[in-house]
Amino acid sequence: MSQILFRHDRLDRAVTFAEYRAQGGFRALETALADLSPDAVQQAVIDSGLRGRGGAGFPTGKKWSFVPRNLPGPRYLICNCDEMEPGTYKDRVLLEHNPHLLVEGMALACYALGVEHAFIFIRRGYELAALNLKSSIAEAHKAGFLGANICGSTFNLDLDVHQSAGRYICGEETALMNALEGIRANPRSKPPFPAVKGLWGQPTVVNNVETLANIPAIVAHGPDWFKALAATPEGAGTKLFCVSGHVQRPLCLELPIGTPLGEIIDSHCGGMRPGSTFKACIPGGASTPYFTRDHWTVPMDFDPVAKAGSRLGTGGIVVFDQTTCMVAATLNLVRFFARESCGWCTPCREGLPFVRHILERIEAGRGDMADIEVLREHVAKLNYAFCALAPGAMGPVEGLLRLFEDEVREHITRGKCPVRLTAKG
Ligand code: SF4
């Protein structure tokens, strides 16, 4: 079995509770409650090498270990399903296909962390995923996998689904907690970190949907088995990749983490569309610097992608062919981030619209060579914004200047987009 998340036969409808049970669903939770201590579950996650699948890639077990053991009062787990980046849709596919996996993963995580009340923070537009989750939670309650004295143990757990109002910044874990508390979704300053002082001032862990959905398989099959699923010796587990753009078959698929970029595009997505040649891609969501044909063999795992100059991020791969103007593509991404800035700090609130304005001028053929240096300065300076949104927005701009500076210069010297001129012949 090389698939954990998409192991059920079909993706055209949600797996039913009965089907999930018939294929071993909730057995990991039953086993953990009968035979494993919370610490043993946590240790299995640490040993598995699982890294957060929401973008940052922080080791999941390590994140859990930051929660103080003996603080009085409740502690919380929040599942972050505020997926809102252009080109990233893996958590939606997962929840529309198999919501039970997340419910079981959350139950195991809550058992390990000593949490009795957890939340799923889901983007407003994900209506079907939210419906699936609510019915999966109701079924799990009925079967005794949620609620009081789960499987005859002393463990109690309630799960709530919170449908957010829908802003990109709500994906930032501290802004998410503010939104859940009913106040404006600005990021909070850290420290204190959420593991110590989070939701309503209590210790809180925030994990992504895909991350939590991996936990049942880790508990059921063990950390070594999980590690061995990776395509590289350093990796651990599988990864959902959602591929869009100029490929033959845009799709969301589960592959061993570390599968090379070119293999994903050629073998699994059918290669480029007829008449298209690969020019570049965003390898890991809207905030990641571009890859080109030179990166074809890079293993799609956190460290190799970082070493190659980008980030694995969410695994949202957007593919561009030879007809793509990279200035226009970058402008499109910066427009998104400028619109989604929460406005809390000046570098981001003022800096992103300024960068957008410069890119608009260059794209329209009215740029100046001095603009290139101004863009470079902004790439460096927006690193000092309050949260990761502004540095993330600069990822594609940094990639544009590093990999496609000639194309930017041509826009300026010719006063027109060189790609469109070539396309017109
Ligand atoms: S960087 Fe942007 S999104 Fe983050 S706090 Fe500052 S204004 Fe808000």
PDB file of C-alpha atoms in Angstrom, residues 241 258-262 264-265 272 277-285 287-313 315-321 324 326 330 333 395-396 398-400 402-404:
ATOM      1  CA  PHE A 241       0.156  17.215  -5.214  1.00  0.00           C
ATOM      2  CA  GLY A 258      10.264  13.166  -3.028  1.00  0.00           C
ATOM      3  CA  THR A 259       8.865  12.118  -6.428  1.00  0.00           C
ATOM      4  CA  PRO A 260      10.768  14.218  -9.009  1.00  0.00           C
ATOM      5  CA  LEU A 261       8.950  17.200 -10.511  1.00  0.00           C
ATOM      6  CA  GLY A 262       9.347  15.953 -14.099  1.00  0.00           C
ATOM      7  CA  ILE A 264       4.801  14.187 -11.721  1.00  0.00           C
ATOM      8  CA  ILE A 265       4.227  16.241 -14.871  1.00  0.00           C
ATOM      9  CA  MET A 272       2.202  19.162 -21.515  1.00  0.00           C
ATOM     10  CA  THR A 277       6.437  23.155 -24.023  1.00  0.00           C
ATOM     11  CA  PHE A 278       7.279  23.529 -20.361  1.00  0.00           C
ATOM     12  CA  LYS A 279       8.544  26.981 -19.461  1.00  0.00           C
ATOM     13  CA  ALA A 280       8.167  27.177 -15.675  1.00  0.00           C
ATOM     14  CA  CYS A 281       5.991  26.226 -12.754  1.00  0.00           C
ATOM     15  CA  ILE A 282       5.074  27.335  -9.284  1.00  0.00           C
ATOM     16  CA  PRO A 283       6.172  24.232  -7.368  1.00  0.00           C
ATOM     17  CA  GLY A 284       4.371  24.617  -4.042  1.00  0.00           C
ATOM     18  CA  GLY A 285       1.584  27.175  -4.044  1.00  0.00           C
ATOM     19  CA  SER A 287       4.023  32.070  -2.577  1.00  0.00           C
ATOM     20  CA  THR A 288       6.828  29.868  -3.903  1.00  0.00           C
ATOM     21  CA  PRO A 289       9.602  30.950  -6.331  1.00  0.00           C
ATOM     22  CA  TYR A 290       9.412  29.432  -9.823  1.00  0.00           C
ATOM     23  CA  PHE A 291      11.084  26.297 -11.077  1.00  0.00           C
ATOM     24  CA  THR A 292      12.222  25.925 -14.686  1.00  0.00           C
ATOM     25  CA  ARG A 293      13.275  22.975 -16.847  1.00  0.00           C
ATOM     26  CA  ASP A 294      16.572  23.010 -14.900  1.00  0.00           C
ATOM     27  CA  HIS A 295      14.614  21.781 -11.879  1.00  0.00           C
ATOM     28  CA  TRP A 296      12.981  18.833 -13.658  1.00  0.00           C
ATOM     29  CA  THR A 297      14.726  16.194 -11.548  1.00  0.00           C
ATOM     30  CA  VAL A 298      14.376  17.911  -8.154  1.00  0.00           C
ATOM     31  CA  PRO A 299      12.764  15.520  -5.626  1.00  0.00           C
ATOM     32  CA  MET A 300       9.537  17.136  -4.428  1.00  0.00           C
ATOM     33  CA  ASP A 301      10.290  17.101  -0.717  1.00  0.00           C
ATOM     34  CA  PHE A 302      10.879  19.947   1.728  1.00  0.00           C
ATOM     35  CA  ASP A 303      14.671  20.007   1.894  1.00  0.00           C
ATOM     36  CA  PRO A 304      15.552  19.246  -1.768  1.00  0.00           C
ATOM     37  CA  VAL A 305      13.073  21.879  -3.013  1.00  0.00           C
ATOM     38  CA  ALA A 306      14.479  24.444  -0.554  1.00  0.00           C
ATOM     39  CA  LYS A 307      18.009  23.573  -1.660  1.00  0.00           C
ATOM     40  CA  ALA A 308      16.957  24.192  -5.262  1.00  0.00           C
ATOM     41  CA  GLY A 309      15.759  27.712  -4.406  1.00  0.00           C
ATOM     42  CA  SER A 310      12.029  27.337  -3.772  1.00  0.00           C
ATOM     43  CA  ARG A 311       9.633  25.756  -1.255  1.00  0.00           C
ATOM     44  CA  LEU A 312       7.497  22.605  -1.317  1.00  0.00           C
ATOM     45  CA  GLY A 313       4.766  24.631   0.406  1.00  0.00           C
ATOM     46  CA  GLY A 315       2.338  20.966  -3.126  1.00  0.00           C
ATOM     47  CA  GLY A 316       0.142  23.095  -5.407  1.00  0.00           C
ATOM     48  CA  ILE A 317       1.965  22.939  -8.758  1.00  0.00           C
ATOM     49  CA  VAL A 318       0.877  25.438 -11.429  1.00  0.00           C
ATOM     50  CA  VAL A 319       2.475  24.735 -14.810  1.00  0.00           C
ATOM     51  CA  PHE A 320       3.186  27.418 -17.439  1.00  0.00           C
ATOM     52  CA  ASP A 321       4.023  26.811 -21.095  1.00  0.00           C
ATOM     53  CA  THR A 324       3.127  32.536 -20.558  1.00  0.00           C
ATOM     54  CA  MET A 326       6.232  35.618 -16.537  1.00  0.00           C
ATOM     55  CA  THR A 330       3.871  37.314 -11.267  1.00  0.00           C
ATOM     56  CA  LEU A 333       0.015  36.563  -7.924  1.00  0.00           C
ATOM     57  CA  GLY A 395       8.536  34.578  -3.515  1.00  0.00           C
ATOM     58  CA  PRO A 396       7.365  34.758  -7.152  1.00  0.00           C
ATOM     59  CA  GLU A 398      12.269  36.922  -6.335  1.00  0.00           C
ATOM     60  CA  GLY A 399      11.964  33.990  -8.758  1.00  0.00           C
ATOM     61  CA  LEU A 400      11.050  36.343 -11.610  1.00  0.00           C
ATOM     62  CA  ARG A 402      16.477  35.486 -10.565  1.00  0.00           C
ATOM     63  CA  LEU A 403      15.237  33.299 -13.434  1.00  0.00           C
ATOM     64  CA  PHE A 404      13.548  35.631 -15.908  1.00  0.00           C
TER      65      PHE A 404
END
